[in-house]
Tab-separated table of C-alpha atoms and ligand atoms in Angstrom:
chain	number	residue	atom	x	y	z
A	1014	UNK	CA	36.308	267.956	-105.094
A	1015	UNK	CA	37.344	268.008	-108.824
A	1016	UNK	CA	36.887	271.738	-111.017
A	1017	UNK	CA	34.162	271.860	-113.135
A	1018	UNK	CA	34.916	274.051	-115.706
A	1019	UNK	CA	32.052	274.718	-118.612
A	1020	UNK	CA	32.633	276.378	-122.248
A	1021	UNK	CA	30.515	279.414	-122.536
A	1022	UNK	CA	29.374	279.692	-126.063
A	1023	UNK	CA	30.198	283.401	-127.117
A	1024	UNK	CA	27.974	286.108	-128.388
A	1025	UNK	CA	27.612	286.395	-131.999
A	1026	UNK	CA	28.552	290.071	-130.783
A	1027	UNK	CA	31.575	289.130	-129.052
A	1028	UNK	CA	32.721	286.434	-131.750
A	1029	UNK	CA	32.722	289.432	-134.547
A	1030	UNK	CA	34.471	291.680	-131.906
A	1031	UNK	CA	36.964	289.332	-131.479
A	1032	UNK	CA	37.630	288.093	-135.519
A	1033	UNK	CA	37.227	291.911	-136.139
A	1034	UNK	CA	40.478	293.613	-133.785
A	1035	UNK	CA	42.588	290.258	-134.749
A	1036	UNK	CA	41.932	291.156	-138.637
A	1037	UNK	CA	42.106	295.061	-138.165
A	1038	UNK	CA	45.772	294.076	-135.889
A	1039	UNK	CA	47.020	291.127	-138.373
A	1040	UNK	CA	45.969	293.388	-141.650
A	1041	UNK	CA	45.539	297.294	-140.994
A	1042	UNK	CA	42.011	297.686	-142.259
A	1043	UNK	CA	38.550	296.977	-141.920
A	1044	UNK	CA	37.529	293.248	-142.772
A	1045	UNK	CA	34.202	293.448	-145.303
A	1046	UNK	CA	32.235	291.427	-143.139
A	1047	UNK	CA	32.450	288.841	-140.281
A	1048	UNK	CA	30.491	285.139	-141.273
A	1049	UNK	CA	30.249	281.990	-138.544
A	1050	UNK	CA	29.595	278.563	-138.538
A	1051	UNK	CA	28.497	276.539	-135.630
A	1052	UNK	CA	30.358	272.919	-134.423
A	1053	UNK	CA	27.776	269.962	-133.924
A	1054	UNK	CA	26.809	267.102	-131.671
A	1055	UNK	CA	24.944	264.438	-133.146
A	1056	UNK	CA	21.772	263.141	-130.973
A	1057	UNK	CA	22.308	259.719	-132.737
A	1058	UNK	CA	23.258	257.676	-135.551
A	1059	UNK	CA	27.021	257.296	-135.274
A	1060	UNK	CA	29.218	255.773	-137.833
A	1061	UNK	CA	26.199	255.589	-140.400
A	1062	UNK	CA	27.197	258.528	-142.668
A	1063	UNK	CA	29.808	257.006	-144.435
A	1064	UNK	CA	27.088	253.913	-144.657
A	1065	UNK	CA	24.806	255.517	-146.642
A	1066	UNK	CA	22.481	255.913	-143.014
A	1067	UNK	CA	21.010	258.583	-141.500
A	1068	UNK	CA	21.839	261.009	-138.469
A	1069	UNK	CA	20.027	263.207	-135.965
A	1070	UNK	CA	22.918	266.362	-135.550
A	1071	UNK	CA	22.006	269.821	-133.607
A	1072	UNK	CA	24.449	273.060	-134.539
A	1073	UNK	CA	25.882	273.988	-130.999
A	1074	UNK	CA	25.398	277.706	-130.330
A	1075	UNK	CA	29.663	277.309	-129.723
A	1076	UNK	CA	30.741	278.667	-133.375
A	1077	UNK	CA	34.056	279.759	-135.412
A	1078	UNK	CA	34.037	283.313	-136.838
A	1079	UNK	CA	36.015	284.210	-139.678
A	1080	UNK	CA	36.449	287.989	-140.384
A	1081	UNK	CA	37.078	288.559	-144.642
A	1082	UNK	CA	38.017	290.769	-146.929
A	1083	UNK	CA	38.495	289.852	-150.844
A	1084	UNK	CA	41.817	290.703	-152.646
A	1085	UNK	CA	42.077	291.462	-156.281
A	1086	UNK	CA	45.290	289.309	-156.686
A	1087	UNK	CA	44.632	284.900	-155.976
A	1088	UNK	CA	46.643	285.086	-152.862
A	1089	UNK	CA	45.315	283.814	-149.488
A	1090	UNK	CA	46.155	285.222	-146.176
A	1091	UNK	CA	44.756	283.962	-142.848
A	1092	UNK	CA	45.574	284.450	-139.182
A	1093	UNK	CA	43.962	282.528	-136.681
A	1094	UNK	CA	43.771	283.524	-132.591
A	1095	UNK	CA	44.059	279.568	-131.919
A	1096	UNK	CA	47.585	279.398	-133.955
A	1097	UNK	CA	50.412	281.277	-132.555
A	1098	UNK	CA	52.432	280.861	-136.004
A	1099	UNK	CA	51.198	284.327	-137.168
A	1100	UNK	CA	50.145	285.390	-140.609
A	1101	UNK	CA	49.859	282.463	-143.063
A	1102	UNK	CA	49.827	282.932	-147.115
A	1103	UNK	CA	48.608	280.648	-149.500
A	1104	UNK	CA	47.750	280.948	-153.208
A	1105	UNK	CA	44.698	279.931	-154.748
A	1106	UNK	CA	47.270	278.348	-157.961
A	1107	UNK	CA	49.005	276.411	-155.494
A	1108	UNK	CA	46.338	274.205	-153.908
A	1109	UNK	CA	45.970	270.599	-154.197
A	1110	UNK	CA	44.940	267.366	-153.094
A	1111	UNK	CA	47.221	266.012	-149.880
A	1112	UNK	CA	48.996	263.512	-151.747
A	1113	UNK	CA	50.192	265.757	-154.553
A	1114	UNK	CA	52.869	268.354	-155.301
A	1115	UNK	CA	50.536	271.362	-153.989
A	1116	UNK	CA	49.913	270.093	-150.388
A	1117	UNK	CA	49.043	272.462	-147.894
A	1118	UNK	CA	50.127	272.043	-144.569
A	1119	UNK	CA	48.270	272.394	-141.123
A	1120	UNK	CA	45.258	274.220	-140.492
A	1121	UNK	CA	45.254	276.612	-143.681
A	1122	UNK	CA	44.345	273.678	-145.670
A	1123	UNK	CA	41.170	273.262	-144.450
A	1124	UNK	CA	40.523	276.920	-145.786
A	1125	UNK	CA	42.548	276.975	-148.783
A	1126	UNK	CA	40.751	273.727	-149.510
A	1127	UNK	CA	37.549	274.868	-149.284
A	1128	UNK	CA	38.321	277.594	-152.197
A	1129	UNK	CA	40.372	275.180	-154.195
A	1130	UNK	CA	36.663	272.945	-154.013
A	1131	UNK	CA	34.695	275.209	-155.092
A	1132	UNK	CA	36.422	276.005	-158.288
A	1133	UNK	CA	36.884	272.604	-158.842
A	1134	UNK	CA	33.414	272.174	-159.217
A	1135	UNK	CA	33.054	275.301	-161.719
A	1136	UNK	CA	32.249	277.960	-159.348
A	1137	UNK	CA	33.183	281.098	-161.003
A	1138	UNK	CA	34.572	284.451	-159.396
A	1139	UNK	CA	36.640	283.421	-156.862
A	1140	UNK	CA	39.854	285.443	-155.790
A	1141	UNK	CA	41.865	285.888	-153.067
A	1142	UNK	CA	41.134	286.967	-149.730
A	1143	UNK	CA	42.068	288.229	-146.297
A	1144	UNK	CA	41.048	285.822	-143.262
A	1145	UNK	CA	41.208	286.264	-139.630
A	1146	UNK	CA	39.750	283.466	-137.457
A	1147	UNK	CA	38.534	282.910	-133.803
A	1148	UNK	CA	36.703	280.573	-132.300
A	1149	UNK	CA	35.042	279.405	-128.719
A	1150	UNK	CA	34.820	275.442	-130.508
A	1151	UNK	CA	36.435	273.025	-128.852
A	1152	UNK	CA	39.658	271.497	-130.867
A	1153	UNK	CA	40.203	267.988	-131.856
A	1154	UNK	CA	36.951	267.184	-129.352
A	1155	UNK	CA	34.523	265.964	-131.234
A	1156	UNK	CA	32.506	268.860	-132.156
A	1157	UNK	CA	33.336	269.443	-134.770
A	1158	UNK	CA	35.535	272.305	-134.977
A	1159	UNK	CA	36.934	271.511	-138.313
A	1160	UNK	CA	33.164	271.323	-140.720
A	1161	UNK	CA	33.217	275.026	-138.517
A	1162	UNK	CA	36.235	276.303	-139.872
A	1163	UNK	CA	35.708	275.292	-143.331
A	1164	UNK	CA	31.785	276.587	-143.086
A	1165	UNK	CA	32.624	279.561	-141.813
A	1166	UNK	CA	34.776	280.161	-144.634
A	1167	UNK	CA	32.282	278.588	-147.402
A	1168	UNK	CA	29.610	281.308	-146.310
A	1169	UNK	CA	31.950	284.262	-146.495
A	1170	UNK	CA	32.968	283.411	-149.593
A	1171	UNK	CA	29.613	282.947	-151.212
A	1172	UNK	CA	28.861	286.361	-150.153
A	1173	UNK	CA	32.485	287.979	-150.659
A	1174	UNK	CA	32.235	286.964	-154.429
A	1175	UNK	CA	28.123	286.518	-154.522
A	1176	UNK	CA	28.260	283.196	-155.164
A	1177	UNK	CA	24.643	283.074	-154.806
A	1178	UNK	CA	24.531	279.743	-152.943
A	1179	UNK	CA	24.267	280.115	-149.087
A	1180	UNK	CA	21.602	282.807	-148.763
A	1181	UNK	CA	21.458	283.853	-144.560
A	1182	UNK	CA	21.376	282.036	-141.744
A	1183	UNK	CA	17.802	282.644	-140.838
A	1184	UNK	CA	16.609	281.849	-144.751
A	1185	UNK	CA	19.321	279.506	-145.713
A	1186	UNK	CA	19.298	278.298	-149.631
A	1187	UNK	CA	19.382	274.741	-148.404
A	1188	UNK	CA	19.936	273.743	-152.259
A	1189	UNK	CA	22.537	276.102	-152.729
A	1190	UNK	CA	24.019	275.173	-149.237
A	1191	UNK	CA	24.217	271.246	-150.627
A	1192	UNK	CA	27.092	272.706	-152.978
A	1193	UNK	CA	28.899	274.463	-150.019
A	1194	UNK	CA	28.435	270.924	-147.827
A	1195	UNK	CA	30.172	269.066	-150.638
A	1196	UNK	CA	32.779	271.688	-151.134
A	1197	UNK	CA	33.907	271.413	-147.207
A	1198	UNK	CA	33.368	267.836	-147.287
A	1199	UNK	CA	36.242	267.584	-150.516
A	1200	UNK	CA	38.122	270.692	-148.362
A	1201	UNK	CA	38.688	267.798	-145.256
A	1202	UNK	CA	39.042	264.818	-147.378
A	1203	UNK	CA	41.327	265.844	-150.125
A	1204	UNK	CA	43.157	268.738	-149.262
A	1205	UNK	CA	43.368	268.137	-145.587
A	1206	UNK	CA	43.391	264.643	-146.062
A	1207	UNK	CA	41.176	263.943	-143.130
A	1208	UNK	CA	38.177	261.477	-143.763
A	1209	UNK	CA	34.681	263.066	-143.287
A	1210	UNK	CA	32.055	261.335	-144.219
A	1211	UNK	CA	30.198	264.599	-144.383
A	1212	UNK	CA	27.874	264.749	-141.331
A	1213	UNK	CA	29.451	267.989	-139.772
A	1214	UNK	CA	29.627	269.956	-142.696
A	1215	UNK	CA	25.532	269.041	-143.307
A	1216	UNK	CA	25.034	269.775	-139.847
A	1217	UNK	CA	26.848	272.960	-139.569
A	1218	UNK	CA	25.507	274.381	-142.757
A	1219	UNK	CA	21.571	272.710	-143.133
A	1220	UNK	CA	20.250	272.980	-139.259
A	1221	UNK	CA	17.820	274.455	-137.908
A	1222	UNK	CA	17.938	276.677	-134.419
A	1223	UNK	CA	15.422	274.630	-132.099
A	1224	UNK	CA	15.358	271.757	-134.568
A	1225	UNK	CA	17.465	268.805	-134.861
A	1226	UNK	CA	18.301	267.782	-138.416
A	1227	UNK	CA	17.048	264.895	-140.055
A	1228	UNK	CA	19.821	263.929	-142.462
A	1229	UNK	CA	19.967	261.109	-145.332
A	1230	UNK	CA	23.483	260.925	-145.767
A	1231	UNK	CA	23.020	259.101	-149.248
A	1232	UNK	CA	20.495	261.399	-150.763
A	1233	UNK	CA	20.945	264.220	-148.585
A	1234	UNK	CA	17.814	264.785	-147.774
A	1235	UNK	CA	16.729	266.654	-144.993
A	1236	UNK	CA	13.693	267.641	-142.538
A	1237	UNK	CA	13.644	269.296	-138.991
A	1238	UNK	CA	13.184	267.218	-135.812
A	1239	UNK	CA	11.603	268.464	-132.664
A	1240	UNK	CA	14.162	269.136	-129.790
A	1241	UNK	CA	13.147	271.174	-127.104
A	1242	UNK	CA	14.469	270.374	-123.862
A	1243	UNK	CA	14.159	273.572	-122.196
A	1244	UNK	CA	10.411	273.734	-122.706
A	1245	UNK	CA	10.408	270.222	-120.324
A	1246	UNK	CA	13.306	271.390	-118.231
A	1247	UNK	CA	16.054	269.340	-119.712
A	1248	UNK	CA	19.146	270.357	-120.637
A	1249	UNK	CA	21.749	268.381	-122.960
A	1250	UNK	CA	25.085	268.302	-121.144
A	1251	UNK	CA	28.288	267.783	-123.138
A	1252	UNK	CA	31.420	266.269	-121.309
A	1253	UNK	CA	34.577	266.570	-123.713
A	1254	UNK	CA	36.256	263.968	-122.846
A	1255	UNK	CA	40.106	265.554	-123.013
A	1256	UNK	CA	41.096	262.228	-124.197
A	1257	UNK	CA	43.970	261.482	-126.050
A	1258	UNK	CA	42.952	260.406	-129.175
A	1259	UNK	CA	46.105	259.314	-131.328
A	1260	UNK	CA	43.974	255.959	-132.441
A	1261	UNK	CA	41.385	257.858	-133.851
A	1262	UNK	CA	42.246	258.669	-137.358
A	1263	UNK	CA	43.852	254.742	-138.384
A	1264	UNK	CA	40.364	253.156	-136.333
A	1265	UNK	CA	38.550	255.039	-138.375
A	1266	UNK	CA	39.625	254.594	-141.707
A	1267	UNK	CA	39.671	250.614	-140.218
A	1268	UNK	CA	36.582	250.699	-139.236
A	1269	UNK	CA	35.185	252.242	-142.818
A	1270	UNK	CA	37.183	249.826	-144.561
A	1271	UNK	CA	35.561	246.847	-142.376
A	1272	UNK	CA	32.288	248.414	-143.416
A	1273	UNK	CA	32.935	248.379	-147.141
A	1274	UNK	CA	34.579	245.192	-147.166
A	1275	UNK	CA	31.273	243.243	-145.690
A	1276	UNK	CA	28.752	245.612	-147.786
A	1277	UNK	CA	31.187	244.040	-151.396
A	1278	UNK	CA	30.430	240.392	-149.430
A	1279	UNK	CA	26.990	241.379	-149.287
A	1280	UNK	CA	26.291	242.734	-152.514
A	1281	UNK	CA	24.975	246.216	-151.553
A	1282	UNK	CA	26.296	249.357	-152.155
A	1283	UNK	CA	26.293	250.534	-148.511
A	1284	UNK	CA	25.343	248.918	-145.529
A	1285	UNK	CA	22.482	251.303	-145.606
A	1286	UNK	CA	21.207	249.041	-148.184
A	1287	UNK	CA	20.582	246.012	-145.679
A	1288	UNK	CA	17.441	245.118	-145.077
A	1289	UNK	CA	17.253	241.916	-142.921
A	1290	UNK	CA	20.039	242.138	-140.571
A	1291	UNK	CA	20.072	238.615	-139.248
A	1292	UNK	CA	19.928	237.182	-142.650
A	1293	UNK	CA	22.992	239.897	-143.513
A	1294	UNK	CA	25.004	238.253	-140.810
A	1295	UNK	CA	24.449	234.687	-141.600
A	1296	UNK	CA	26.408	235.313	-144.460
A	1297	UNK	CA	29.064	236.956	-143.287
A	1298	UNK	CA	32.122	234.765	-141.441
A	1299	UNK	CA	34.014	237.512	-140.343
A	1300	UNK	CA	33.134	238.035	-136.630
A	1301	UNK	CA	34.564	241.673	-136.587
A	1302	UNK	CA	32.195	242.230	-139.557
A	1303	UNK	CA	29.555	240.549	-138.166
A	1304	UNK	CA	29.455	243.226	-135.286
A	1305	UNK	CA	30.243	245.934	-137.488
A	1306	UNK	CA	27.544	245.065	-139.430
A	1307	UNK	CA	25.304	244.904	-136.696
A	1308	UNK	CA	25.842	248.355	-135.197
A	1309	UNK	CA	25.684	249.915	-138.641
A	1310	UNK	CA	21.801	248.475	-139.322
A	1311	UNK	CA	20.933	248.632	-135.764
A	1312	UNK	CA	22.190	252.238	-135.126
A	1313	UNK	CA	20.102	252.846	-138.440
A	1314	UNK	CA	17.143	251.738	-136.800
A	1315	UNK	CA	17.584	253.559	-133.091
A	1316	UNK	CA	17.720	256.740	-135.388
A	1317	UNK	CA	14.519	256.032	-137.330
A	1318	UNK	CA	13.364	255.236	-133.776
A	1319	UNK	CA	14.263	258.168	-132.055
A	1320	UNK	CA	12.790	260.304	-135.250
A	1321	UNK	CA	9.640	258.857	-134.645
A	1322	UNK	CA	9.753	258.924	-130.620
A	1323	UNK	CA	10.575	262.865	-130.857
A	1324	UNK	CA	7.505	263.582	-133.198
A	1325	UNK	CA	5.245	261.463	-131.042
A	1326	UNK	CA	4.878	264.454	-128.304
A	1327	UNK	CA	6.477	266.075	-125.799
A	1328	UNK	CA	9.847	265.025	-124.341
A	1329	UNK	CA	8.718	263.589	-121.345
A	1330	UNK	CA	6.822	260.585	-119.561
A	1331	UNK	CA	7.115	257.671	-122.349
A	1332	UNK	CA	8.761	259.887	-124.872
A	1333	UNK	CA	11.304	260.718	-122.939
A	1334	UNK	CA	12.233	257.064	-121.601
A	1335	UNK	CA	11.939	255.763	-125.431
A	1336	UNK	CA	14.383	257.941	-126.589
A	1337	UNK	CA	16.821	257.762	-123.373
A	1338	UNK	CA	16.713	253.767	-124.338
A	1339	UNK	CA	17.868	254.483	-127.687
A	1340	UNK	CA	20.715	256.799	-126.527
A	1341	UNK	CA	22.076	253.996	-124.081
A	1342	UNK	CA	21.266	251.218	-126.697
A	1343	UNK	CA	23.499	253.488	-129.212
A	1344	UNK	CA	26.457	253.831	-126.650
A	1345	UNK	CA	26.463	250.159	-125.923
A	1346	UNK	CA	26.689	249.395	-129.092
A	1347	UNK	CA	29.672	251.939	-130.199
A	1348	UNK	CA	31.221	249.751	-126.710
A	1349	UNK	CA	30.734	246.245	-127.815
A	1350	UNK	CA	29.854	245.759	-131.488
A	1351	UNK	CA	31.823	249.478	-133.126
A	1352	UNK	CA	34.480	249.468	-130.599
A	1353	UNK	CA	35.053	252.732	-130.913
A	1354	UNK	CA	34.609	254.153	-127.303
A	1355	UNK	CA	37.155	254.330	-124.457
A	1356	UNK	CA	37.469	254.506	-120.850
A	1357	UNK	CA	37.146	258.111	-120.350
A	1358	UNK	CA	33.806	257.917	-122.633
A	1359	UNK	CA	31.982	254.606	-120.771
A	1360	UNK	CA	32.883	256.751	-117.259
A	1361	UNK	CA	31.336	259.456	-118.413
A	1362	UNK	CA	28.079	258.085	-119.252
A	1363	UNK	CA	28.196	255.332	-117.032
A	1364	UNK	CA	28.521	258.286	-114.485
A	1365	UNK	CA	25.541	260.031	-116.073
A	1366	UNK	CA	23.293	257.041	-116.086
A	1367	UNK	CA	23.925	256.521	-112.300
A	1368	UNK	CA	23.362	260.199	-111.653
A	1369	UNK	CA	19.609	259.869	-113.636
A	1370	UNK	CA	20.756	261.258	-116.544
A	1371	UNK	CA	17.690	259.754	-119.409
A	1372	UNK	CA	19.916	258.800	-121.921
A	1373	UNK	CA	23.567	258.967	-122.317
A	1374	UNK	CA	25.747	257.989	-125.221
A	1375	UNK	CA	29.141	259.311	-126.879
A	1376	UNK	CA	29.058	261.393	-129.981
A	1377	UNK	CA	31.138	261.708	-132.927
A	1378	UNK	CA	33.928	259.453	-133.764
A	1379	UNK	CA	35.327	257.931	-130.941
A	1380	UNK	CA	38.386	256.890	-128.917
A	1381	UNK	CA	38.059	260.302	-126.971
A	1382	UNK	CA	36.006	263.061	-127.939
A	1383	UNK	CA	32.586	264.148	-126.445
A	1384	UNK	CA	29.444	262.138	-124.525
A	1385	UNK	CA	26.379	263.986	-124.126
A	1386	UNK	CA	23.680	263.299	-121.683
A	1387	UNK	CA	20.210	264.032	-121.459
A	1388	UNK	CA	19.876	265.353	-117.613
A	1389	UNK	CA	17.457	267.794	-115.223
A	1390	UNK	CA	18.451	271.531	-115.983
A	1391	UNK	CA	18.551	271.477	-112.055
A	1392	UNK	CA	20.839	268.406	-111.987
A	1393	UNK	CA	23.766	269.632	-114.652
A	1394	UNK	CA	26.069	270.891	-112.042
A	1395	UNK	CA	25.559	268.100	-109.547
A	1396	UNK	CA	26.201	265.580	-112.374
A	1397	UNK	CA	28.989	267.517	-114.101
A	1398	UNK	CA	31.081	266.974	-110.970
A	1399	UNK	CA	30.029	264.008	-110.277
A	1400	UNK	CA	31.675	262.904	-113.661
A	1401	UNK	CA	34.876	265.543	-112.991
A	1402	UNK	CA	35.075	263.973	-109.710
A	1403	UNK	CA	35.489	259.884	-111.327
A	1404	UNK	CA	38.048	261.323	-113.911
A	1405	UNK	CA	40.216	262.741	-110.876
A	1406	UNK	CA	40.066	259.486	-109.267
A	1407	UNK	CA	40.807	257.594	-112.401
A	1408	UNK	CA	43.424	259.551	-113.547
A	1409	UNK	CA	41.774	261.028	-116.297
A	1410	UNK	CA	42.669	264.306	-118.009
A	1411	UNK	CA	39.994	266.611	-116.384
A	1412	UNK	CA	37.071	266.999	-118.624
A	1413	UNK	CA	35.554	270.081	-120.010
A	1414	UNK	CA	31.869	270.762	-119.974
A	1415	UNK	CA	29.208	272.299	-122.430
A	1416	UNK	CA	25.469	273.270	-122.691
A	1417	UNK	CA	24.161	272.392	-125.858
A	1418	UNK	CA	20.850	273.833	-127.418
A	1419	UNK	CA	19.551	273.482	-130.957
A	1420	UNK	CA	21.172	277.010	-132.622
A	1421	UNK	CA	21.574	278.629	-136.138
A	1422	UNK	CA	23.402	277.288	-139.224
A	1423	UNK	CA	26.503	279.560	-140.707
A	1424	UNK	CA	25.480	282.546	-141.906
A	1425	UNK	CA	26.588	286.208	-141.912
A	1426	UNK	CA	26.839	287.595	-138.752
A	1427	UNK	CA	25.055	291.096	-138.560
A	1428	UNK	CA	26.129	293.373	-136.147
B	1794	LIG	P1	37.184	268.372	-134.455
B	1794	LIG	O1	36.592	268.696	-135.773
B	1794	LIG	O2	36.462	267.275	-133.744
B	1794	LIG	O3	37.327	269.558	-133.561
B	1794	LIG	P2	39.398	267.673	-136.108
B	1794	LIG	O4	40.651	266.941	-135.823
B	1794	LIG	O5	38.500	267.178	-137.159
B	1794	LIG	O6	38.642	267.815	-134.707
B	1794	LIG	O7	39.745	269.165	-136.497
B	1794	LIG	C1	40.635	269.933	-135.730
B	1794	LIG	C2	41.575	270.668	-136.690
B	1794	LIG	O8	40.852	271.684	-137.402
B	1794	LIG	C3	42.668	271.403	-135.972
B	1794	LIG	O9	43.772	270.559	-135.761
B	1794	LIG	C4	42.987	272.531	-136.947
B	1794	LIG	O10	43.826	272.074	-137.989
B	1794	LIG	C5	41.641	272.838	-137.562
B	1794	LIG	N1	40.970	273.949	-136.871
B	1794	LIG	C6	39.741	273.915	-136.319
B	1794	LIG	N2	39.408	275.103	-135.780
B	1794	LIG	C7	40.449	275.923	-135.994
B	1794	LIG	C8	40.734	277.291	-135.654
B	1794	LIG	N3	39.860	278.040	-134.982
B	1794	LIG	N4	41.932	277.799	-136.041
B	1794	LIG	C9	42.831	277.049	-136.704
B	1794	LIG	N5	42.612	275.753	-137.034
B	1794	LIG	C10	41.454	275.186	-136.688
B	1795	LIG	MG1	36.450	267.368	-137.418
């Protein structure tokens, strides 16, 4: 049969260990303090932030840590244990927008940009810093490894320069955190010039451990959803997907711009804003906008659904079934109306709903990236390989696996 290999999340313990000898080995001295941030998956809502909808996001107890020290000068170094290029500089004057003279390349610019944001938005006392970074996040899979980075950094910066906004992970300053959201969010979409539409930095910054978030992406309002699959013995089971995802980045921005074209033929500001669907689509005579537009209100609804199914009691008997028909109704739709999955995604859960999983659906963008699956605690292995096992035969890269439970926001790690 196929490996099954699963990503441990790490210690906070071992994370700070970790950031800790790569800064004392990159820098000769003590970092100030070690800060992390936790990746995401997102129970449901997909491809609603950017909408103006609403999303259902858990922080994964898999996390970045970033060990700091602040400099008196406005330079920026940073190291990180998943770049071999060694010790990059940057300086705080020489940070801009992707598209302009002051681009920064690669990874650093998701950093650099998150301190160029900040004063941008009048933040006072920033300097430079020292930076080393590890993480047990999976890259480029969905889970956000990127709002990590940039949290990670946001948090040790509030406290580096008492910025006063983040307060800790276990009494966050959820009003003070909104600034550090937007700050990551303008980090990814200007200065690394990847589009966000904000989700993962929410998520990684405003959950809750053993809550899933509630989040308005319009008005960015929040509240805390009950989540608790260990309590029925459940377990959430992540496949990443190892796809390659070279489409990703041009769908998306397609599939954004589809979404903004029909709202301008509709006359709202966001799709969010639609409030009979059928009536919405009679009006439209684009077909691909006709099944955007249909996912987008529909996917609103499933997650409004789900909110409601979660409160109602217990995750099990008719709660459980109501919200494992969301989760499939959301995948099918990402299939047929977003078109945003791909084969190695529709195996996986297709493979999970065989195997009993109650509810299976990809998360995050799409074309590649991460499913998740409701499933037995007793039945993760036996359905991890059964999954491993149809990517082998396919001729699939082989997938990775990960336990996901509802854990902390960023914060400082204490040790
Ligand atoms: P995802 O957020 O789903 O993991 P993205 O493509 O949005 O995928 O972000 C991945 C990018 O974020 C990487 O290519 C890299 O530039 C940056 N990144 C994330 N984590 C790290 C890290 N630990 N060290 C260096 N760069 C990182
Ligand atoms: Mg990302």
């Amino acid at each position: 049969g196929a490996d099954v290999y699963f990503t441990e999340a790490w210690t906070q313990t071992e994370g700070a260990q970790r950031v800790r000898t790569l800064f004392e080995n990159s820098y000769g001295a003590q970092p100030a303090g070690v800060w992390q941030a936790p990746g995401r998956v997102n129970l449901i809502g997909e491809h609603t932030d950017y909408n103006g909808g609403v999303a259902l996001p858990i922080a994964l107890p898999h996390r970045t840590y970033a060990a700091m020290s602040p400099r008196e000068d406005r330079t920026i170094r940073l190291v990180s244990a998943q770049d071999d290029g060694g010790i990059r500089e940057v300086s705080l004057d020489e940070i801009g927008p992707a598209d302009s003279a002051h681009r920064v390349e690669g990874w650093p610019a998701y950093v650099a940009g998150v301190a160029w944001a900040l004063e941008q938005a009048g933040v006072e006392g920033i300097r430079g810093f020292d930076l080393a970074i590890d993480s047990c996040v999976p890259f480029g899979s969905g889970l956000s490894s990127s709002a990590a980075l940039e949290c990670a950094v946001a948090v040790g910066l509030d406290a580096l320069f008492e910025l006063g906004l983040a307060g800790s992970a276990e009494e966050p300053n959820d009003e003070g955190r909104k600034t550090l959201v937007a700050a990551c969010i303008r980090a990814e979409n200007d200065v690394a010039g990847a589009n966000t539409g904000g989700l993962d930095q929410a998520a990684s910054l405003r959950c809750r451990e053993g809550e899933a978030l509630f989040l308005d992406c319009r008005t960015g309002r929040t509240e805390g959803v009950p989540f608790d699959l260990a309590a029925e013995g459940l377990a959430l089971l992540v496949t990443d997907t190892r796809a390659p995802h070279s489409l990703a980045d041009g769908q998306y921005n397609e599939r954004r711009a589809t979404c903004e074209a029909a709202a301008a033929e509709l006359g709202v500001d966001v799709l969010a804003d639609v409030t009979d669907r059928d009536a919405a689509i009679e009006k439209l005579d684009d077909e691909t906008q006709v099944k955007r537009v249909r996912h987008v209100v529909d996917e609103i609804e499933r997650t409004y659904a789900c909110i409601d199914a979660l409160r109602s009691g217990p995750l099990r008997g008719d709660v459980l079934d109501q919200v494992a028909t969301l989760f499939d109704g959301s995948h099918d739709s990402l299939r047929d109306d977003y078109e945003v999955t791909c084969p190695e995604l529709d195996t996986a859960v297709d493979v999970a709903r065989a195997k009993g999983a109650h509810g299976a659906r990809m998360t995050g963008g799409g074309f590649g990236g991460s499913c998740i699956a409701i499933v037995a605690a007793d039945q993760v292995d036996e359905i991890a390989r059964a999954i491993a096992e149809a990517y082998a035969e396919a001729g699939f890269n082989a997938p990775q696996f990960l336990l996901a439970s509802p854990s902390l926001p960023a914060g400082a790690v204490s040790e």
